[in-house]
CSV table of C-alpha atoms in Angstrom, one decimal:
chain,number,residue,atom,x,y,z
G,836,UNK,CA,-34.6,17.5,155.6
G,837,UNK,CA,-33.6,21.4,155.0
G,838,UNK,CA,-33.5,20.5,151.2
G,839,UNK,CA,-37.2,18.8,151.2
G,840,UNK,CA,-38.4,21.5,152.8
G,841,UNK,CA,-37.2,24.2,150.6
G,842,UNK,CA,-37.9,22.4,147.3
G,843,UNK,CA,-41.3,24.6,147.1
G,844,UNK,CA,-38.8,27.4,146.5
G,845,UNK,CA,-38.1,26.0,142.9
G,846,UNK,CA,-39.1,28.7,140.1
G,847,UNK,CA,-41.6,27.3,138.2
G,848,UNK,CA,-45.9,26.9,137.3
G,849,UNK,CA,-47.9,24.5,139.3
G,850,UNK,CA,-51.6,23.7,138.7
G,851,UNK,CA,-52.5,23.4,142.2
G,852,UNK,CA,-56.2,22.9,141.3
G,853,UNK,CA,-58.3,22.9,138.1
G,854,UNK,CA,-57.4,26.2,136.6
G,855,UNK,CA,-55.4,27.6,139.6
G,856,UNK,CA,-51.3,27.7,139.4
G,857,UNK,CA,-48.9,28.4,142.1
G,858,UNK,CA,-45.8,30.3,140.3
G,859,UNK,CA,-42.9,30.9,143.2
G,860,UNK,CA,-41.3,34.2,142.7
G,861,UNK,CA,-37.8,34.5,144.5
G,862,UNK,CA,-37.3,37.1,147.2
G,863,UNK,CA,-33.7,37.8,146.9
G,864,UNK,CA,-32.0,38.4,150.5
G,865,UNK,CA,-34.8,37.7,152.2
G,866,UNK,CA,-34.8,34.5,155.1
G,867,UNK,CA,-38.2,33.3,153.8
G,868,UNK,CA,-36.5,32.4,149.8
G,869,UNK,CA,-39.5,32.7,147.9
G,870,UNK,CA,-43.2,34.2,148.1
G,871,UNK,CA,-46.3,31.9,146.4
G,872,UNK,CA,-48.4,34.1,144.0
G,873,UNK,CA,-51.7,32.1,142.4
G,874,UNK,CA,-52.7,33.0,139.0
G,875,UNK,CA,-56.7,31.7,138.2
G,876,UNK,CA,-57.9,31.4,134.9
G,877,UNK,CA,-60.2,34.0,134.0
G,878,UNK,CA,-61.8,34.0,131.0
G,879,UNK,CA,-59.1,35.2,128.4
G,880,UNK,CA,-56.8,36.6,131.3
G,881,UNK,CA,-55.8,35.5,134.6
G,882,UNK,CA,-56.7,36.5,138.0
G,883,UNK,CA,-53.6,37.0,140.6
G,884,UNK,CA,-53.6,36.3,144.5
G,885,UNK,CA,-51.0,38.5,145.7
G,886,UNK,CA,-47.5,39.7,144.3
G,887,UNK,CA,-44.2,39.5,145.5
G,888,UNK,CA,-42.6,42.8,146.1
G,889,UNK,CA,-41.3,45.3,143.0
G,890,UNK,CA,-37.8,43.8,141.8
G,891,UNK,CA,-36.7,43.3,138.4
G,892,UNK,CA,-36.0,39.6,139.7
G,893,UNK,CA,-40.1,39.1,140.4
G,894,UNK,CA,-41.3,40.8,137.4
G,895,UNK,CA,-38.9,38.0,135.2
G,896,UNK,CA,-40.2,35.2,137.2
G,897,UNK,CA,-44.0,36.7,137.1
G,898,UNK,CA,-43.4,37.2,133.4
G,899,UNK,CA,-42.1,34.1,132.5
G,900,UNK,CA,-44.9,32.2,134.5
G,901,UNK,CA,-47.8,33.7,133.0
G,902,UNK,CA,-46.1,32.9,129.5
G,903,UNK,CA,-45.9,29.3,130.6
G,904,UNK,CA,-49.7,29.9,130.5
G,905,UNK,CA,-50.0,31.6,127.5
G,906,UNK,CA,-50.5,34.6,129.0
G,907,UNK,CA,-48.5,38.1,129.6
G,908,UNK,CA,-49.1,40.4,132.2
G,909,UNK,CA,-51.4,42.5,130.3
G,910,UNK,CA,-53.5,39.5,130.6
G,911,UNK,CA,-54.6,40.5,134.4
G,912,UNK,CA,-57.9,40.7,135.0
G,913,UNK,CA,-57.8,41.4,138.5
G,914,UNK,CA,-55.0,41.9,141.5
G,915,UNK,CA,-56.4,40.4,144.9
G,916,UNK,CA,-53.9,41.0,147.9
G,917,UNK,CA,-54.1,39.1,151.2
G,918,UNK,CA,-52.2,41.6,153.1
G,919,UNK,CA,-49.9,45.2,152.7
G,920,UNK,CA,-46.6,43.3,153.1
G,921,UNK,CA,-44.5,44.3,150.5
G,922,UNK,CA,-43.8,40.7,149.6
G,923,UNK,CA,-47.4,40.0,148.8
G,924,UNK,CA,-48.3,43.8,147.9
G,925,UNK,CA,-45.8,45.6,146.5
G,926,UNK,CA,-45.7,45.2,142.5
G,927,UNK,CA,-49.5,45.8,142.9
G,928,UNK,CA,-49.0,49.0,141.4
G,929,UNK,CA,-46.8,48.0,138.8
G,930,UNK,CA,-48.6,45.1,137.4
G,931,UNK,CA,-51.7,47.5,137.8
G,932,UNK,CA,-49.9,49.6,135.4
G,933,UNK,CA,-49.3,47.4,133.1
G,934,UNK,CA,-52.3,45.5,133.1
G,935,UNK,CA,-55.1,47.9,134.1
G,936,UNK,CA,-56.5,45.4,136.4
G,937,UNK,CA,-57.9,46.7,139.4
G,938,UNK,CA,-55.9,46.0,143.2
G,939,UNK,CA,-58.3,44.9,145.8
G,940,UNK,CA,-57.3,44.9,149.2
G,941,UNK,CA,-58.7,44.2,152.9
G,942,UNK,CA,-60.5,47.2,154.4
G,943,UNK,CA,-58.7,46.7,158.0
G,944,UNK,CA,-54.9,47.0,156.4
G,945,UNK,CA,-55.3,50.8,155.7
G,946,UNK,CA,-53.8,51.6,158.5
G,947,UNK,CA,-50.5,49.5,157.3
G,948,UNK,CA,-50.5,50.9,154.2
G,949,UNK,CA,-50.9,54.3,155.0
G,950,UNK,CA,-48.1,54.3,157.2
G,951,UNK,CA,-45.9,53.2,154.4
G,952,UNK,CA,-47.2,55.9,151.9
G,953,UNK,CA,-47.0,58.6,154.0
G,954,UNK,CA,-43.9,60.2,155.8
G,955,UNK,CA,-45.1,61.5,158.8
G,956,UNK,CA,-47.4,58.6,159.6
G,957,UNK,CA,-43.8,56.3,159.2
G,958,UNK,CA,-42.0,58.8,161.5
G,959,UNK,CA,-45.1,58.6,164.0
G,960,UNK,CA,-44.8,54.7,164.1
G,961,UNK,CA,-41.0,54.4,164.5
G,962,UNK,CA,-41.1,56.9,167.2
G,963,UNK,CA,-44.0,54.5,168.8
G,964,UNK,CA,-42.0,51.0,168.0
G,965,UNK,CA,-39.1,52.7,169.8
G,966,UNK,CA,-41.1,53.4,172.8
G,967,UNK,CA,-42.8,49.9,172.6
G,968,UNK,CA,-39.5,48.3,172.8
G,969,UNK,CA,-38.2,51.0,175.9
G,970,UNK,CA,-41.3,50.2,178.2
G,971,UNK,CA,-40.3,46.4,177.5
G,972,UNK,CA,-36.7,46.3,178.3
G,973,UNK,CA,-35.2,46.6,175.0
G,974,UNK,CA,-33.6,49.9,174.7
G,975,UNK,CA,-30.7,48.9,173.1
G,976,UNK,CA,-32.4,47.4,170.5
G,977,UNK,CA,-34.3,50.5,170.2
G,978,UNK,CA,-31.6,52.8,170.0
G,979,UNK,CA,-29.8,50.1,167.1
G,980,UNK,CA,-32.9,50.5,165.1
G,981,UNK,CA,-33.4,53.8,164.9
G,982,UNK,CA,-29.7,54.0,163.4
G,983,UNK,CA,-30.4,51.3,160.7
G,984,UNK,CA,-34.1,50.7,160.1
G,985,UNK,CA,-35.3,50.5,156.8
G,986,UNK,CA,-35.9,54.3,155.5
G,987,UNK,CA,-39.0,55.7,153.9
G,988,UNK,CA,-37.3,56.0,150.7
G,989,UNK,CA,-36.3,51.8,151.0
G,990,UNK,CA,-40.1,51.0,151.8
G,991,UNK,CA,-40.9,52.9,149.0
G,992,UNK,CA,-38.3,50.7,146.3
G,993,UNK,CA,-40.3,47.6,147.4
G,994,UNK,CA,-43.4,49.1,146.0
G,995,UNK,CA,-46.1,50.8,148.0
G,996,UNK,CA,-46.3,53.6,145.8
G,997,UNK,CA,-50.1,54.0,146.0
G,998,UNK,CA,-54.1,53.2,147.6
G,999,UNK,CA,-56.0,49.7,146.4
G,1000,UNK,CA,-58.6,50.2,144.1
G,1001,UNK,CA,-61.1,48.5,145.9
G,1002,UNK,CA,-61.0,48.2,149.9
G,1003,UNK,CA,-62.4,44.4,150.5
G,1004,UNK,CA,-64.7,44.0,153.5
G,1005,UNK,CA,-65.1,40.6,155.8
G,1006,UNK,CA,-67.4,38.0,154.3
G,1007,UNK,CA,-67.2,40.3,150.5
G,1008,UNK,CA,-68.2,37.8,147.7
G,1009,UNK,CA,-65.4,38.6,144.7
G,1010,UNK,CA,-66.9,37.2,141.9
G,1011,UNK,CA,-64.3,37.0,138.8
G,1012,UNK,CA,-65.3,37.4,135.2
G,1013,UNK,CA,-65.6,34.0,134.7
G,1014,UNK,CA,-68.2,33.4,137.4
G,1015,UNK,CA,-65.4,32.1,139.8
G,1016,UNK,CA,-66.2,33.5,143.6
G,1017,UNK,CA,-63.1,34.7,146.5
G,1018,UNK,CA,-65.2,34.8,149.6
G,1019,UNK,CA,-62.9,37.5,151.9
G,1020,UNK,CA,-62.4,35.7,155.6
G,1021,UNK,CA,-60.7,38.2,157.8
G,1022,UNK,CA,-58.2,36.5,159.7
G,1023,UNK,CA,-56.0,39.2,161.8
G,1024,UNK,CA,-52.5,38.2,163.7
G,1025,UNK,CA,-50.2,38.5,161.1
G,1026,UNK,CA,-51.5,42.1,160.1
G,1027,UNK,CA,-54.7,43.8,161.5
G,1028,UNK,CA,-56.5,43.4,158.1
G,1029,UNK,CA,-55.0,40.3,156.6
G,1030,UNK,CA,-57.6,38.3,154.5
G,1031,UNK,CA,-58.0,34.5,153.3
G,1032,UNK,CA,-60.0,34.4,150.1
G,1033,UNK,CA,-62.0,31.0,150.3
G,1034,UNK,CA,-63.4,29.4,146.5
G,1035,UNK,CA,-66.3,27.1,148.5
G,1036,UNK,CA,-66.7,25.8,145.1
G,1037,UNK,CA,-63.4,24.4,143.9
G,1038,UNK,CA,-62.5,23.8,147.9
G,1039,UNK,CA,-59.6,26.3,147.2
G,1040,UNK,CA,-58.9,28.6,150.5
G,1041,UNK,CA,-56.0,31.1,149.0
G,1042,UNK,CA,-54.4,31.8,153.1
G,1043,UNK,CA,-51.9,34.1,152.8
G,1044,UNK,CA,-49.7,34.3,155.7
G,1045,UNK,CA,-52.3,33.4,158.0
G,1046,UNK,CA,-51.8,29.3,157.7
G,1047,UNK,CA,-48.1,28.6,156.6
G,1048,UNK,CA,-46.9,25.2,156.0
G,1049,UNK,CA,-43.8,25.2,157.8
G,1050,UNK,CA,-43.4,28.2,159.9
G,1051,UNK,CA,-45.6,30.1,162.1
G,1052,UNK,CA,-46.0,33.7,160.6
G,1053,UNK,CA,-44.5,36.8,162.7
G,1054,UNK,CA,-47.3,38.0,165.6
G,1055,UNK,CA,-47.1,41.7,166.5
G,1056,UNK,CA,-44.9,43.3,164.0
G,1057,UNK,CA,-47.1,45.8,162.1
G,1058,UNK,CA,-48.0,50.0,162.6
G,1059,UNK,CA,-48.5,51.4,165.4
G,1060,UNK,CA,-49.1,47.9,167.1
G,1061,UNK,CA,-50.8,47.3,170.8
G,1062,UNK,CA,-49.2,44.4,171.3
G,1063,UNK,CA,-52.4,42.0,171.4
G,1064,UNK,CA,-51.7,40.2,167.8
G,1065,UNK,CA,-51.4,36.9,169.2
G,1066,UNK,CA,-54.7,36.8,170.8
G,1067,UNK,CA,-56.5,37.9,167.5
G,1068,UNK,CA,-54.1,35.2,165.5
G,1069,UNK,CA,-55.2,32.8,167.9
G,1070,UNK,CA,-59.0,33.5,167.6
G,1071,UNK,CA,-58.6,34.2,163.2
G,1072,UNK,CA,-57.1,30.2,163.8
G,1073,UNK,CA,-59.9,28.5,165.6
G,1074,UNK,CA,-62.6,30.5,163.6
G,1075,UNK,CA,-61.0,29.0,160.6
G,1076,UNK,CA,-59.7,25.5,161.6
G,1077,UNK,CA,-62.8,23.7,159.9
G,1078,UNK,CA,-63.6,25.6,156.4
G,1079,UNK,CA,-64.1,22.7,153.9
G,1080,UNK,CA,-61.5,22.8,151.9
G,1081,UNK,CA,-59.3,20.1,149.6
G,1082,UNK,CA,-56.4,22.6,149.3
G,1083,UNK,CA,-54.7,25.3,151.0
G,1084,UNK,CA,-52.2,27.6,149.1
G,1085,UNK,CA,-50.8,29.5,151.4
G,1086,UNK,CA,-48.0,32.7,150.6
G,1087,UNK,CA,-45.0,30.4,151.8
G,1088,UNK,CA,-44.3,26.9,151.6
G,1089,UNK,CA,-46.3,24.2,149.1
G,1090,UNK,CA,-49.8,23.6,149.2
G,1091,UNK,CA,-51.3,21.5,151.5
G,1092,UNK,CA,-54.4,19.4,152.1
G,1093,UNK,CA,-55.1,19.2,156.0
G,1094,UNK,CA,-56.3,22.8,157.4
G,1095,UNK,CA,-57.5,21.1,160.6
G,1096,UNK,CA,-54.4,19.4,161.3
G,1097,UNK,CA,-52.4,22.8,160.4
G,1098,UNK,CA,-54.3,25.2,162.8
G,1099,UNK,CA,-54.1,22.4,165.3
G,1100,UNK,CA,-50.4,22.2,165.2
G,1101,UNK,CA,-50.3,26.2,164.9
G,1102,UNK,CA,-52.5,26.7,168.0
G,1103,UNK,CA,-50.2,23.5,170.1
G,1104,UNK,CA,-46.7,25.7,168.8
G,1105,UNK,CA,-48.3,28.7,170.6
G,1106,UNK,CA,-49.5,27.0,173.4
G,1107,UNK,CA,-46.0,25.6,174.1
G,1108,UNK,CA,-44.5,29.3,173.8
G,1109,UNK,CA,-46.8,30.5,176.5
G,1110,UNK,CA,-46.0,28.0,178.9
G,1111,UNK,CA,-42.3,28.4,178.0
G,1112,UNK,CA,-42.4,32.2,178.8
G,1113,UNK,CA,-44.2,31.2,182.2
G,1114,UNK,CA,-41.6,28.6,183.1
G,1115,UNK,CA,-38.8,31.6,182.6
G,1116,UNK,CA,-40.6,34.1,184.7
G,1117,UNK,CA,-41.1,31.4,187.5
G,1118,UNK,CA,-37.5,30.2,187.1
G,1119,UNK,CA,-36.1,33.8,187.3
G,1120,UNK,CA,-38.3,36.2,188.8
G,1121,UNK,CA,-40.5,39.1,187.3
G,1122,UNK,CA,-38.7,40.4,183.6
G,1123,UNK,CA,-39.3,42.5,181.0
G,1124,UNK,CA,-40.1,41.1,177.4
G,1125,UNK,CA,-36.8,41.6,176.0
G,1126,UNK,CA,-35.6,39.3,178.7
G,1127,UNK,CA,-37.7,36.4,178.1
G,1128,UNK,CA,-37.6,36.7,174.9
G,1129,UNK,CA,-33.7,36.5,175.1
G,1130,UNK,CA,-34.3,33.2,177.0
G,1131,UNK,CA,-35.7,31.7,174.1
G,1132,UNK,CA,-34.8,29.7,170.9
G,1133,UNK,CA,-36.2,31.0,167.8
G,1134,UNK,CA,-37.3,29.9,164.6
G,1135,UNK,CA,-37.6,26.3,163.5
G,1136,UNK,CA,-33.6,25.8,163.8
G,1137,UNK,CA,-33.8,26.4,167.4
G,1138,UNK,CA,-31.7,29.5,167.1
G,1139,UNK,CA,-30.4,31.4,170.3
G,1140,UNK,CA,-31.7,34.9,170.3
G,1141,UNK,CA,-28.3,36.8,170.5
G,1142,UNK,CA,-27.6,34.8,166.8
G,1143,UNK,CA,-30.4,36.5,165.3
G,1144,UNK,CA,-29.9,39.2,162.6
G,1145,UNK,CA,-31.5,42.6,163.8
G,1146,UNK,CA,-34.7,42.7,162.3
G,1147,UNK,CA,-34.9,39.2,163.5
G,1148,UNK,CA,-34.1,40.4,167.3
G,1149,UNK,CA,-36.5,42.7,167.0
G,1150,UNK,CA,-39.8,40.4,165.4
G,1151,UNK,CA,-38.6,38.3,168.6
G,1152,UNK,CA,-39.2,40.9,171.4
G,1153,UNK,CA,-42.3,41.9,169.4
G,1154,UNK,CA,-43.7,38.5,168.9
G,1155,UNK,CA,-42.7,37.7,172.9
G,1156,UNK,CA,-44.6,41.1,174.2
G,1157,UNK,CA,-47.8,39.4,172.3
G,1158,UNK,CA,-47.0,36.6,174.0
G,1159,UNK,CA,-47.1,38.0,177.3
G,1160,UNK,CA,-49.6,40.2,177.2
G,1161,UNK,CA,-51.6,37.4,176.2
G,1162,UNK,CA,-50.9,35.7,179.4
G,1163,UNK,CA,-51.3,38.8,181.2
G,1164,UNK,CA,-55.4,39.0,179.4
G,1165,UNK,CA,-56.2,35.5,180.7
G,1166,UNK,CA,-54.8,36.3,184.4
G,1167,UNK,CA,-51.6,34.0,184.1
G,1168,UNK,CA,-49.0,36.8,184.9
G,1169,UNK,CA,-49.6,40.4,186.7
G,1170,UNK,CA,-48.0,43.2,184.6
G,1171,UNK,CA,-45.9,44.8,187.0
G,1172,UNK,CA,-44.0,48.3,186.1
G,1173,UNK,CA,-41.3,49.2,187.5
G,1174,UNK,CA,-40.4,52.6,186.8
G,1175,UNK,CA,-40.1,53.3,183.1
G,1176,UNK,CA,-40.3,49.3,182.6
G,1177,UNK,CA,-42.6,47.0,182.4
G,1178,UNK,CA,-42.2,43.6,183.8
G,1179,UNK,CA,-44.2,40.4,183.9
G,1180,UNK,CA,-44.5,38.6,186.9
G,1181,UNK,CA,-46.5,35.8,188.0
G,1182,UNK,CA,-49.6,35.8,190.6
């Protein structure tokens, strides 16, 4: 099974619609394998939805695939990002460079991408995430990452080196040179600002991380973040659970033809994680996030939380405070401090 689900990690060019290709561009180290960028014919160039991050590995692969279509990367007519993550953001600059096509961008991901061009705005988050994971129990974990998060000096190597060209507002008609239209459909949870890009006409919707194949994409893990992510996801979801579309191409994972079916599954995983975090505080008594979120198994493996990597232990705790404070919102649980902790308990 493991196998047939990671075959869509095979390098290579895939029409995926008339004159739409996905090429996969491998994201060395990294638990996801691979990152989907789309690359739509454009005239006498090509038109690219999102990335990869900046790595000598992705600019071979990006390279090579645009060759397979006669193309170079001089070619680009136009760079159109779904989100600021570096794996779908981060060689904006450079192909930009290369290419003098434009970057375009959602307007709500500013905030994101300022903190990763600018030092004290990346100081000012870590300081917050630390205090985030304090008031919910995980001081430890606080304390660990502060030793070995990523550096400024890292986030810049993956590529956020500078601004969009073009900030891209909710509902903006992109129309390409060759007529071709990307309506923008902001769909926050994964980041505040993260955008589909929706061709009504070829019944294309370019998703991004928003609608993933195979995983559910990480809630709650961005700047300077109030811990309400899930309950935007969650909204983004239904809003978007009956666009008329034939494909989906999302930023992991193959294409796919069912959106309805998707979001439905999406939606049933979440609900099933909100019951599962009730059923812990009712089994054990009032708890801090980082407790419950111990409790439970992670990713689609299953996994125990204490077999996590780091940065994995800390998406967890992240993605469980969302998860909580969602619960907390609709009245199921009573947020209950207790001194320089917060707890979750229930009615």
């Amino acid at each position: 099974m493991t196998a047939i689900r990671d075959a869509w990690t095979r390098p290579g060019v895939y029409e995926v619609a008339t004159g739409v290709h996905r090429i996969v561009l491998p994201l060395p180290g990294d638990g996801l394998k691979a990152v989907d960028v789309y690359a739509i014919e454009d005239g006498e160039g090509l038109a690219l939805v999102d990335t990869g991050w900046r790595h000598p590995g992705l600019v071979e692969a990006l390279t090579d695939g645009f060759a397979a279509l006669d193309a170079t990367l001089a070619d680009l007519t136009a760079i159109v990002c779904t989100h600021s993550h570096y794996d779908h953001y981060g060689l904006a600059a450079e192909l930009r460079s290369l290419s003098g096509a434009p970057v375009l961008l959602g307007e709500q991901e500013r905030l994101n991408l300022d903190v990763a061009l600018d030092r004290d705005l990346w100081d000012r988050d870590k300081l917050q995430r630390g205090a985030q994971l304090r008031l919910h129990g995980a001081g430890s974990l606080a304390e660990t990452l502060a030793r070995a998060d990523f550096t400024f000096e890292q986030v810049q190597e993956r590529g956020f080196v500078s601004l969009p060209d073009r900030w891209v507002a909710d509902g903006e008609r992109i129309t390409l040179g060759s007529g071709r239209v990307l309506e923008a459909r902001l769909t926050p949870g994964h980041s505040r600002g993260h955008l589909m890009y929706l061709d009504a006409e070829a019944g294309v919707l370019f998703a991004g991380d928003h609608v993933l194949p195979h995983i559910t994409p990480s809630i709650g893990f961005e700047a300077f973040s109030d811990g309400h992510g899930l309950e935007a996801f969650l909204a983004s979801l239904t809003a978007s659970r009956d666009l008329p579309v034939a494909v989906v191409a999302p930023g992991h994972g193959p294409v796919f033809g069912d959106l309805a079916g998707r979001v439905d599954e999406l939606l049933a995983h979440h609900e099933r994680r909100l019951a599962a975090c009730v059923a812990i505080l009712a089994a054990d008594g009032p708890a801090p996030a980082a407790e419950v979120a111990a409790k439970l198994t992670w990713t689609r493996h299953e996994r125990a939380f204490d077999t996590l990597n780091l940065f994995n232990r800390m998406l967890a705790t992240t993605e469980t405070i969302t998860h909580l404070e969602l619960l907390a919102t609709r009245g199921s649980l009573l947020r209950a401090p207790d001194g320089e902790i917060l707890r979750y308990a229930l009615p």
